């Protein structure tokens, strides 16, 4: 199975330009599963809900249409991060002062047939809590060419329960669109998540710096793919665009034995803890 990621520096608050760039940059590159960063179409730094609204889209919407057409052209399934504009909620408090929408930091899987899955980030990071609602649906996995795949977004990596939950559901690969700002954390945690769950992990981070008023974010790149034994199969620089696709054997993630006498799933002491 060919899996990979595209690490790049999205145009700031310019969804159309990002779609145009991705269309040209990803042209003629194919993979079974290619992961893009968190908020890949908008950039990450927002100061007002008006700014968020200007970059938000419903799903399906123009960007998922764009990725569906790219998926067909390149015969590739994509996972990309975006701002999801959801339908109005019954409660005014859910509407973030807009009477027409709520926003989620979401990740979308879409394949050449147009099948789609949407994951809403469960663990919001820092100022994201000013703009987005936290994910409100149970974790889930889905099938990609016979392989079981799950999605998490960026800060979710700090909560091992999330990856463990997907593993217990059968995930062999976790797709992890990210906009990391804490140097080195996720490269370490996601490698650990690979080892402790015996799964593949595609960490797709972004690069670049965004500045808005007095606030700035520098993103740390270092995208990587780790394997069930914890090997780093490929990794990228902290500041360079990188489109990387590698071949893996996803069946390696089905074997949860660590020694002849130890299995990561059946050795769990669920009598002593909850997850
Ligand atoms: C993050 O969750 N974007 C750090």
PDB file of C-alpha atoms and ligand atoms in Angstrom:
ATOM      1  CA  UNK A   1       0.000   0.000   0.000  1.00  0.00           C
ATOM      2  CA  UNK A   2       1.350   3.427  -0.933  1.00  0.00           C
ATOM      3  CA  UNK A   3       0.883   5.998   1.813  1.00  0.00           C
ATOM      4  CA  UNK A   4       2.302   9.481   2.213  1.00  0.00           C
ATOM      5  CA  UNK A   5       1.930  13.095   3.165  1.00  0.00           C
ATOM      6  CA  UNK A   6       2.340  16.577   1.763  1.00  0.00           C
ATOM      7  CA  UNK A   7       4.088  19.030   4.096  1.00  0.00           C
ATOM      8  CA  UNK A   8       3.769  22.636   2.908  1.00  0.00           C
ATOM      9  CA  UNK A   9       3.057  26.213   3.888  1.00  0.00           C
ATOM     10  CA  UNK A  10      -0.594  27.052   3.139  1.00  0.00           C
ATOM     11  CA  UNK A  11      -1.472  30.530   1.858  1.00  0.00           C
ATOM     12  CA  UNK A  12      -2.849  32.554   4.758  1.00  0.00           C
ATOM     13  CA  UNK A  13      -6.650  32.731   4.850  1.00  0.00           C
ATOM     14  CA  UNK A  14      -6.881  32.081   1.099  1.00  0.00           C
ATOM     15  CA  UNK A  15      -8.857  28.906   0.399  1.00  0.00           C
ATOM     16  CA  UNK A  16      -9.026  29.470  -3.356  1.00  0.00           C
ATOM     17  CA  UNK A  17      -5.279  29.971  -3.694  1.00  0.00           C
ATOM     18  CA  UNK A  18      -4.618  26.874  -1.596  1.00  0.00           C
ATOM     19  CA  UNK A  19      -6.910  24.783  -3.786  1.00  0.00           C
ATOM     20  CA  UNK A  20      -5.146  26.110  -6.890  1.00  0.00           C
ATOM     21  CA  UNK A  21      -1.718  25.361  -5.393  1.00  0.00           C
ATOM     22  CA  UNK A  22      -2.678  21.866  -4.279  1.00  0.00           C
ATOM     23  CA  UNK A  23      -4.196  21.153  -7.687  1.00  0.00           C
ATOM     24  CA  UNK A  24      -0.918  21.932  -9.421  1.00  0.00           C
ATOM     25  CA  UNK A  25       1.453  20.542  -6.779  1.00  0.00           C
ATOM     26  CA  UNK A  26      -0.344  17.211  -6.384  1.00  0.00           C
ATOM     27  CA  UNK A  27      -1.002  16.730 -10.101  1.00  0.00           C
ATOM     28  CA  UNK A  28       0.259  13.396 -11.420  1.00  0.00           C
ATOM     29  CA  UNK A  29       1.243  12.154  -7.947  1.00  0.00           C
ATOM     30  CA  UNK A  30      -0.677   9.112  -6.859  1.00  0.00           C
ATOM     31  CA  UNK A  31      -0.906   7.119  -3.643  1.00  0.00           C
ATOM     32  CA  UNK A  32      -3.443   4.911  -1.947  1.00  0.00           C
ATOM     33  CA  UNK A  33      -3.637   7.355   0.948  1.00  0.00           C
ATOM     34  CA  UNK A  34      -2.116  10.856   1.024  1.00  0.00           C
ATOM     35  CA  UNK A  35      -2.457  13.031   4.138  1.00  0.00           C
ATOM     36  CA  UNK A  36      -2.339  16.854   4.204  1.00  0.00           C
ATOM     37  CA  UNK A  37      -1.945  19.110   7.252  1.00  0.00           C
ATOM     38  CA  UNK A  38      -4.601  20.360   9.636  1.00  0.00           C
ATOM     39  CA  UNK A  39      -6.531  23.393   8.279  1.00  0.00           C
ATOM     40  CA  UNK A  40      -4.726  22.821   4.995  1.00  0.00           C
ATOM     41  CA  UNK A  41      -6.938  25.218   3.039  1.00  0.00           C
ATOM     42  CA  UNK A  42      -6.947  28.217   5.352  1.00  0.00           C
ATOM     43  CA  UNK A  43      -3.909  28.353   7.562  1.00  0.00           C
ATOM     44  CA  UNK A  44      -4.240  28.123  11.318  1.00  0.00           C
ATOM     45  CA  UNK A  45      -4.021  31.478  13.055  1.00  0.00           C
ATOM     46  CA  UNK A  46      -7.389  33.179  13.569  1.00  0.00           C
ATOM     47  CA  UNK A  47      -8.205  36.135  15.758  1.00  0.00           C
ATOM     48  CA  UNK A  48     -11.909  36.616  15.053  1.00  0.00           C
ATOM     49  CA  UNK A  49     -14.863  34.425  14.195  1.00  0.00           C
ATOM     50  CA  UNK A  50     -15.368  36.603  11.092  1.00  0.00           C
ATOM     51  CA  UNK A  51     -11.956  35.406   9.869  1.00  0.00           C
ATOM     52  CA  UNK A  52     -12.905  31.810  10.617  1.00  0.00           C
ATOM     53  CA  UNK A  53     -16.212  32.234   8.822  1.00  0.00           C
ATOM     54  CA  UNK A  54     -14.482  33.616   5.723  1.00  0.00           C
ATOM     55  CA  UNK A  55     -12.477  30.367   5.375  1.00  0.00           C
ATOM     56  CA  UNK A  56     -15.177  27.899   6.460  1.00  0.00           C
ATOM     57  CA  UNK A  57     -17.154  25.597   4.194  1.00  0.00           C
ATOM     58  CA  UNK A  58     -19.863  23.048   4.542  1.00  0.00           C
ATOM     59  CA  UNK A  59     -18.939  19.427   3.811  1.00  0.00           C
ATOM     60  CA  UNK A  60     -19.824  18.524   1.135  1.00  0.00           C
ATOM     61  CA  UNK A  61     -18.877  21.880  -0.363  1.00  0.00           C
ATOM     62  CA  UNK A  62     -16.507  23.422  -2.917  1.00  0.00           C
ATOM     63  CA  UNK A  63     -13.337  22.053  -1.288  1.00  0.00           C
ATOM     64  CA  UNK A  64     -14.607  18.497  -0.930  1.00  0.00           C
ATOM     65  CA  UNK A  65     -15.767  18.739  -4.586  1.00  0.00           C
ATOM     66  CA  UNK A  66     -12.244  19.863  -5.466  1.00  0.00           C
ATOM     67  CA  UNK A  67     -10.647  16.937  -3.598  1.00  0.00           C
ATOM     68  CA  UNK A  68     -13.079  14.477  -5.114  1.00  0.00           C
ATOM     69  CA  UNK A  69     -12.112  15.625  -8.581  1.00  0.00           C
ATOM     70  CA  UNK A  70      -8.392  15.490  -7.646  1.00  0.00           C
ATOM     71  CA  UNK A  71      -8.910  12.001  -6.174  1.00  0.00           C
ATOM     72  CA  UNK A  72     -10.418  10.801  -9.457  1.00  0.00           C
ATOM     73  CA  UNK A  73      -7.705  12.457 -11.560  1.00  0.00           C
ATOM     74  CA  UNK A  74      -4.811  11.080  -9.472  1.00  0.00           C
ATOM     75  CA  UNK A  75      -6.527   7.855  -8.404  1.00  0.00           C
ATOM     76  CA  UNK A  76      -5.661   8.773  -4.822  1.00  0.00           C
ATOM     77  CA  UNK A  77      -7.538   8.947  -1.531  1.00  0.00           C
ATOM     78  CA  UNK A  78      -6.882  12.096   0.491  1.00  0.00           C
ATOM     79  CA  UNK A  79      -7.153  13.147   4.104  1.00  0.00           C
ATOM     80  CA  UNK A  80      -7.097  16.926   4.549  1.00  0.00           C
ATOM     81  CA  UNK A  81      -7.837  19.350   7.355  1.00  0.00           C
ATOM     82  CA  UNK A  82     -10.341  22.180   6.970  1.00  0.00           C
ATOM     83  CA  UNK A  83     -12.775  24.430   8.795  1.00  0.00           C
ATOM     84  CA  UNK A  84     -16.153  22.799   8.699  1.00  0.00           C
ATOM     85  CA  UNK A  85     -19.139  25.095   8.751  1.00  0.00           C
ATOM     86  CA  UNK A  86     -21.950  23.124  10.344  1.00  0.00           C
ATOM     87  CA  UNK A  87     -25.653  23.747  10.264  1.00  0.00           C
ATOM     88  CA  UNK A  88     -27.215  25.951  12.914  1.00  0.00           C
ATOM     89  CA  UNK A  89     -27.663  24.382  16.309  1.00  0.00           C
ATOM     90  CA  UNK A  90     -30.824  24.479  18.359  1.00  0.00           C
ATOM     91  CA  UNK A  91     -29.028  26.343  21.119  1.00  0.00           C
ATOM     92  CA  UNK A  92     -27.872  29.915  20.489  1.00  0.00           C
ATOM     93  CA  UNK A  93     -24.846  29.223  22.723  1.00  0.00           C
ATOM     94  CA  UNK A  94     -23.597  26.734  20.124  1.00  0.00           C
ATOM     95  CA  UNK A  95     -23.569  29.339  17.414  1.00  0.00           C
ATOM     96  CA  UNK A  96     -20.481  31.282  18.465  1.00  0.00           C
ATOM     97  CA  UNK A  97     -22.391  34.545  18.047  1.00  0.00           C
ATOM     98  CA  UNK A  98     -23.296  33.732  14.470  1.00  0.00           C
ATOM     99  CA  UNK A  99     -26.877  32.761  13.966  1.00  0.00           C
ATOM    100  CA  UNK A 100     -26.083  30.681  10.911  1.00  0.00           C
ATOM    101  CA  UNK A 101     -23.237  28.346  11.733  1.00  0.00           C
ATOM    102  CA  UNK A 102     -20.893  26.586  14.094  1.00  0.00           C
ATOM    103  CA  UNK A 103     -17.302  25.759  13.228  1.00  0.00           C
ATOM    104  CA  UNK A 104     -15.326  22.566  13.667  1.00  0.00           C
ATOM    105  CA  UNK A 105     -11.647  21.897  13.098  1.00  0.00           C
ATOM    106  CA  UNK A 106     -12.249  18.865  10.889  1.00  0.00           C
ATOM    107  CA  UNK A 107     -10.413  16.302   8.863  1.00  0.00           C
ATOM    108  CA  UNK A 108     -11.952  14.822   5.737  1.00  0.00           C
ATOM    109  CA  UNK A 109     -11.214  11.506   4.043  1.00  0.00           C
ATOM    110  CA  UNK A 110     -12.301  11.338   0.416  1.00  0.00           C
ATOM    111  CA  UNK A 111     -11.637   8.672  -2.197  1.00  0.00           C
ATOM    112  CA  UNK A 112     -11.970   8.561  -6.011  1.00  0.00           C
ATOM    113  CA  UNK A 113     -15.554   7.259  -5.735  1.00  0.00           C
ATOM    114  CA  UNK A 114     -16.482  10.242  -3.600  1.00  0.00           C
ATOM    115  CA  UNK A 115     -16.927   8.252  -0.369  1.00  0.00           C
ATOM    116  CA  UNK A 116     -16.305  10.645   2.477  1.00  0.00           C
ATOM    117  CA  UNK A 117     -15.668  10.523   6.239  1.00  0.00           C
ATOM    118  CA  UNK A 118     -15.471  13.547   8.522  1.00  0.00           C
ATOM    119  CA  UNK A 119     -13.668  13.644  11.862  1.00  0.00           C
ATOM    120  CA  UNK A 120     -14.095  16.686  14.141  1.00  0.00           C
ATOM    121  CA  UNK A 121     -11.071  17.392  16.357  1.00  0.00           C
ATOM    122  CA  UNK A 122     -11.807  16.221  19.867  1.00  0.00           C
ATOM    123  CA  UNK A 123      -9.014  17.933  21.823  1.00  0.00           C
ATOM    124  CA  UNK A 124      -8.823  21.611  20.929  1.00  0.00           C
ATOM    125  CA  UNK A 125      -5.487  23.372  21.432  1.00  0.00           C
ATOM    126  CA  UNK A 126      -5.166  26.701  23.174  1.00  0.00           C
ATOM    127  CA  UNK A 127      -6.892  29.548  21.220  1.00  0.00           C
ATOM    128  CA  UNK A 128      -8.768  27.069  19.021  1.00  0.00           C
ATOM    129  CA  UNK A 129     -11.253  26.970  21.890  1.00  0.00           C
ATOM    130  CA  UNK A 130     -12.207  30.579  21.028  1.00  0.00           C
ATOM    131  CA  UNK A 131     -13.388  29.598  17.559  1.00  0.00           C
ATOM    132  CA  UNK A 132     -14.203  25.927  17.222  1.00  0.00           C
ATOM    133  CA  UNK A 133     -16.566  23.530  18.878  1.00  0.00           C
ATOM    134  CA  UNK A 134     -14.944  20.304  20.069  1.00  0.00           C
ATOM    135  CA  UNK A 135     -15.743  17.116  18.181  1.00  0.00           C
ATOM    136  CA  UNK A 136     -19.061  15.700  19.267  1.00  0.00           C
ATOM    137  CA  UNK A 137     -19.156  12.203  17.769  1.00  0.00           C
ATOM    138  CA  UNK A 138     -17.603   8.935  18.916  1.00  0.00           C
ATOM    139  CA  UNK A 139     -14.297   7.941  17.321  1.00  0.00           C
ATOM    140  CA  UNK A 140     -14.605   5.753  14.237  1.00  0.00           C
ATOM    141  CA  UNK A 141     -12.544   3.818  11.704  1.00  0.00           C
ATOM    142  CA  UNK A 142     -13.148   3.128   8.023  1.00  0.00           C
ATOM    143  CA  UNK A 143     -11.954   0.889   5.235  1.00  0.00           C
ATOM    144  CA  UNK A 144      -9.384   1.975   2.643  1.00  0.00           C
ATOM    145  CA  UNK A 145      -8.765  -0.830   0.155  1.00  0.00           C
ATOM    146  CA  UNK A 146      -9.219  -3.506   2.802  1.00  0.00           C
ATOM    147  CA  UNK A 147      -7.122  -1.670   5.399  1.00  0.00           C
ATOM    148  CA  UNK A 148      -8.673  -0.173   8.547  1.00  0.00           C
ATOM    149  CA  UNK A 149      -7.844   3.510   8.979  1.00  0.00           C
ATOM    150  CA  UNK A 150      -8.608   6.148  11.630  1.00  0.00           C
ATOM    151  CA  UNK A 151      -8.152   9.911  11.825  1.00  0.00           C
ATOM    152  CA  UNK A 152      -6.962  12.197  14.613  1.00  0.00           C
ATOM    153  CA  UNK A 153      -5.962  15.871  14.427  1.00  0.00           C
ATOM    154  CA  UNK A 154      -2.842  17.453  15.882  1.00  0.00           C
ATOM    155  CA  UNK A 155      -3.236  17.949  19.673  1.00  0.00           C
ATOM    156  CA  UNK A 156      -5.177  14.669  19.868  1.00  0.00           C
ATOM    157  CA  UNK A 157      -1.724  13.041  19.882  1.00  0.00           C
ATOM    158  CA  UNK A 158      -1.283  14.075  23.532  1.00  0.00           C
ATOM    159  CA  UNK A 159      -4.149  11.827  24.586  1.00  0.00           C
ATOM    160  CA  UNK A 160      -3.056   8.195  24.217  1.00  0.00           C
ATOM    161  CA  UNK A 161      -6.643   7.126  24.861  1.00  0.00           C
ATOM    162  CA  UNK A 162      -7.606   8.458  21.426  1.00  0.00           C
ATOM    163  CA  UNK A 163      -5.122   6.307  19.497  1.00  0.00           C
ATOM    164  CA  UNK A 164      -5.827   3.334  21.757  1.00  0.00           C
ATOM    165  CA  UNK A 165      -9.547   3.668  21.089  1.00  0.00           C
ATOM    166  CA  UNK A 166      -8.953   3.636  17.320  1.00  0.00           C
ATOM    167  CA  UNK A 167      -6.615   0.641  17.742  1.00  0.00           C
ATOM    168  CA  UNK A 168      -9.275  -1.254  19.665  1.00  0.00           C
ATOM    169  CA  UNK A 169     -11.603  -0.552  16.741  1.00  0.00           C
ATOM    170  CA  UNK A 170      -9.049  -2.186  14.427  1.00  0.00           C
ATOM    171  CA  UNK A 171      -7.125   0.804  13.029  1.00  0.00           C
ATOM    172  CA  UNK A 172      -3.944  -0.258  11.232  1.00  0.00           C
ATOM    173  CA  UNK A 173      -3.058   3.264  10.116  1.00  0.00           C
ATOM    174  CA  UNK A 174      -3.761   6.575  11.836  1.00  0.00           C
ATOM    175  CA  UNK A 175      -3.845   9.695   9.665  1.00  0.00           C
ATOM    176  CA  UNK A 176      -2.808  12.748  11.657  1.00  0.00           C
ATOM    177  CA  UNK A 177      -3.168  16.151   9.943  1.00  0.00           C
ATOM    178  CA  UNK A 178      -1.316  18.643  12.136  1.00  0.00           C
ATOM    179  CA  UNK A 179      -0.234  22.248  12.649  1.00  0.00           C
ATOM    180  CA  UNK A 180       2.346  21.591  15.349  1.00  0.00           C
ATOM    181  CA  UNK A 181       3.959  24.413  17.265  1.00  0.00           C
ATOM    182  CA  UNK A 182       5.556  22.539  20.190  1.00  0.00           C
ATOM    183  CA  UNK A 183       8.987  21.467  18.983  1.00  0.00           C
ATOM    184  CA  UNK A 184       9.551  17.716  18.938  1.00  0.00           C
ATOM    185  CA  UNK A 185       6.564  16.632  21.012  1.00  0.00           C
ATOM    186  CA  UNK A 186       4.470  14.901  18.354  1.00  0.00           C
ATOM    187  CA  UNK A 187       7.405  13.221  16.643  1.00  0.00           C
ATOM    188  CA  UNK A 188       8.046  11.508  19.988  1.00  0.00           C
ATOM    189  CA  UNK A 189       4.455  10.825  21.048  1.00  0.00           C
ATOM    190  CA  UNK A 190       3.287   9.496  17.684  1.00  0.00           C
ATOM    191  CA  UNK A 191       6.278   7.183  17.502  1.00  0.00           C
ATOM    192  CA  UNK A 192       5.266   5.921  20.944  1.00  0.00           C
ATOM    193  CA  UNK A 193       1.648   5.601  19.805  1.00  0.00           C
ATOM    194  CA  UNK A 194       2.924   3.443  16.916  1.00  0.00           C
ATOM    195  CA  UNK A 195       4.871   1.205  19.288  1.00  0.00           C
ATOM    196  CA  UNK A 196       2.292   0.886  22.042  1.00  0.00           C
ATOM    197  CA  UNK A 197      -0.528   0.122  19.570  1.00  0.00           C
ATOM    198  CA  UNK A 198       1.528  -1.615  16.840  1.00  0.00           C
ATOM    199  CA  UNK A 199       0.145   0.608  14.101  1.00  0.00           C
ATOM    200  CA  UNK A 200       1.354   2.841  11.275  1.00  0.00           C
ATOM    201  CA  UNK A 201       1.106   6.586  11.878  1.00  0.00           C
ATOM    202  CA  UNK A 202       1.122   9.301   9.215  1.00  0.00           C
ATOM    203  CA  UNK A 203       1.992  12.615  10.853  1.00  0.00           C
ATOM    204  CA  UNK A 204       1.391  15.363   8.253  1.00  0.00           C
ATOM    205  CA  UNK A 205       2.535  18.684   9.649  1.00  0.00           C
ATOM    206  CA  UNK A 206       2.916  22.098   8.004  1.00  0.00           C
ATOM    207  CA  UNK A 207       5.772  24.586   7.813  1.00  0.00           C
ATOM    208  CA  UNK A 208       6.032  28.380   7.854  1.00  0.00           C
ATOM    209  CA  UNK A 209       5.155  31.234  10.195  1.00  0.00           C
ATOM    210  CA  UNK A 210       1.877  33.117  10.500  1.00  0.00           C
ATOM    211  CA  UNK A 211       1.564  36.525  12.125  1.00  0.00           C
ATOM    212  CA  UNK A 212      -1.566  38.414  13.005  1.00  0.00           C
ATOM    213  CA  UNK A 213      -1.146  41.522  15.133  1.00  0.00           C
ATOM    214  CA  UNK A 214       0.960  40.637  18.149  1.00  0.00           C
ATOM    215  CA  UNK A 215       0.338  36.897  17.790  1.00  0.00           C
ATOM    216  CA  UNK A 216       2.523  34.618  15.720  1.00  0.00           C
ATOM    217  CA  UNK A 217       2.811  30.870  15.208  1.00  0.00           C
ATOM    218  CA  UNK A 218       5.796  29.049  13.786  1.00  0.00           C
ATOM    219  CA  UNK A 219       5.028  25.541  12.595  1.00  0.00           C
ATOM    220  CA  UNK A 220       7.618  22.875  13.102  1.00  0.00           C
ATOM    221  CA  UNK A 221       7.402  20.566  10.065  1.00  0.00           C
ATOM    222  CA  UNK A 222       9.089  17.254  10.769  1.00  0.00           C
ATOM    223  CA  UNK A 223       6.288  15.204   9.249  1.00  0.00           C
ATOM    224  CA  UNK A 224       6.964  11.492   9.554  1.00  0.00           C
ATOM    225  CA  UNK A 225       5.607   8.008   9.079  1.00  0.00           C
ATOM    226  CA  UNK A 226       6.242   5.466  11.811  1.00  0.00           C
ATOM    227  CA  UNK A 227       5.708   1.724  11.700  1.00  0.00           C
ATOM    228  CA  UNK A 228       4.313  -0.759  14.242  1.00  0.00           C
ATOM    229  CA  UNK A 229       7.801  -1.507  15.582  1.00  0.00           C
ATOM    230  CA  UNK A 230       8.498   2.207  16.063  1.00  0.00           C
ATOM    231  CA  UNK A 231      10.803   2.627  13.081  1.00  0.00           C
ATOM    232  CA  UNK A 232      10.690   6.084  11.523  1.00  0.00           C
ATOM    233  CA  UNK A 233      10.170   5.059   7.903  1.00  0.00           C
ATOM    234  CA  UNK A 234      10.498   8.581   6.525  1.00  0.00           C
ATOM    235  CA  UNK A 235      10.732  12.079   7.975  1.00  0.00           C
ATOM    236  CA  UNK A 236      10.909  15.639   6.690  1.00  0.00           C
ATOM    237  CA  UNK A 237      12.868  18.742   7.573  1.00  0.00           C
ATOM    238  CA  UNK A 238      11.408  21.389   9.876  1.00  0.00           C
ATOM    239  CA  UNK A 239      11.186  24.070   7.197  1.00  0.00           C
ATOM    240  CA  UNK A 240      10.958  22.497   3.740  1.00  0.00           C
ATOM    241  CA  UNK A 241       8.022  21.535   1.581  1.00  0.00           C
ATOM    242  CA  UNK A 242       7.948  17.788   1.084  1.00  0.00           C
ATOM    243  CA  UNK A 243       5.706  15.410  -0.839  1.00  0.00           C
ATOM    244  CA  UNK A 244       6.572  11.879   0.235  1.00  0.00           C
ATOM    245  CA  UNK A 245       5.006   8.529  -0.627  1.00  0.00           C
ATOM    246  CA  UNK A 246       6.289   5.165   0.623  1.00  0.00           C
ATOM    247  CA  UNK A 247       5.256   1.545   0.302  1.00  0.00           C
ATOM    248  CA  UNK A 248       4.144  -0.272   3.455  1.00  0.00           C
ATOM    249  CA  UNK A 249       2.703  -3.644   4.353  1.00  0.00           C
ATOM    250  CA  UNK A 250      -0.330  -2.696   6.472  1.00  0.00           C
ATOM    251  CA  UNK A 251      -0.809  -6.307   7.602  1.00  0.00           C
ATOM    252  CA  UNK A 252       2.149  -5.780   9.988  1.00  0.00           C
ATOM    253  CA  UNK A 253      -0.235  -3.747  12.131  1.00  0.00           C
ATOM    254  CA  UNK A 254      -2.503  -6.753  12.649  1.00  0.00           C
ATOM    255  CA  UNK A 255       0.093  -8.560  14.778  1.00  0.00           C
ATOM    256  CA  UNK A 256      -0.092  -7.261  18.353  1.00  0.00           C
ATOM    257  CA  UNK A 257       2.398  -9.728  19.834  1.00  0.00           C
ATOM    258  CA  UNK A 258       5.440  -8.143  21.478  1.00  0.00           C
ATOM    259  CA  UNK A 259       7.000 -11.364  22.722  1.00  0.00           C
ATOM    260  CA  UNK A 260       5.793 -14.959  22.527  1.00  0.00           C
ATOM    261  CA  UNK A 261       4.102 -14.334  25.839  1.00  0.00           C
ATOM    262  CA  UNK A 262       2.828 -10.790  25.367  1.00  0.00           C
ATOM    263  CA  UNK A 263       0.051  -9.354  23.280  1.00  0.00           C
ATOM    264  CA  UNK A 264      -0.645  -5.638  23.423  1.00  0.00           C
ATOM    265  CA  UNK A 265      -4.386  -6.067  23.370  1.00  0.00           C
ATOM    266  CA  UNK A 266      -5.019  -9.243  25.321  1.00  0.00           C
ATOM    267  CA  UNK A 267      -2.541  -8.325  28.088  1.00  0.00           C
ATOM    268  CA  UNK A 268      -4.488  -5.187  28.916  1.00  0.00           C
ATOM    269  CA  UNK A 269      -5.762  -5.007  32.508  1.00  0.00           C
ATOM    270  CA  UNK A 270      -9.183  -3.613  31.920  1.00  0.00           C
ATOM    271  CA  UNK A 271     -10.076  -4.771  35.406  1.00  0.00           C
ATOM    272  CA  UNK A 272      -7.687  -2.090  36.691  1.00  0.00           C
ATOM    273  CA  UNK A 273      -8.333   0.775  34.252  1.00  0.00           C
ATOM    274  CA  UNK A 274     -11.024   2.067  31.940  1.00  0.00           C
ATOM    275  CA  UNK A 275      -9.669   2.450  28.401  1.00  0.00           C
TER     276      UNK A 275
HETATM  277  C1  LIG B   1      -2.517  21.919  17.414  1.00  0.00           C
HETATM  278  O1  LIG B   1      -3.327  21.127  17.906  1.00  0.00           O
HETATM  279  N1  LIG B   1      -2.703  22.484  16.239  1.00  0.00           N
HETATM  280  C2  LIG B   1      -1.257  22.233  18.110  1.00  0.00           C
END
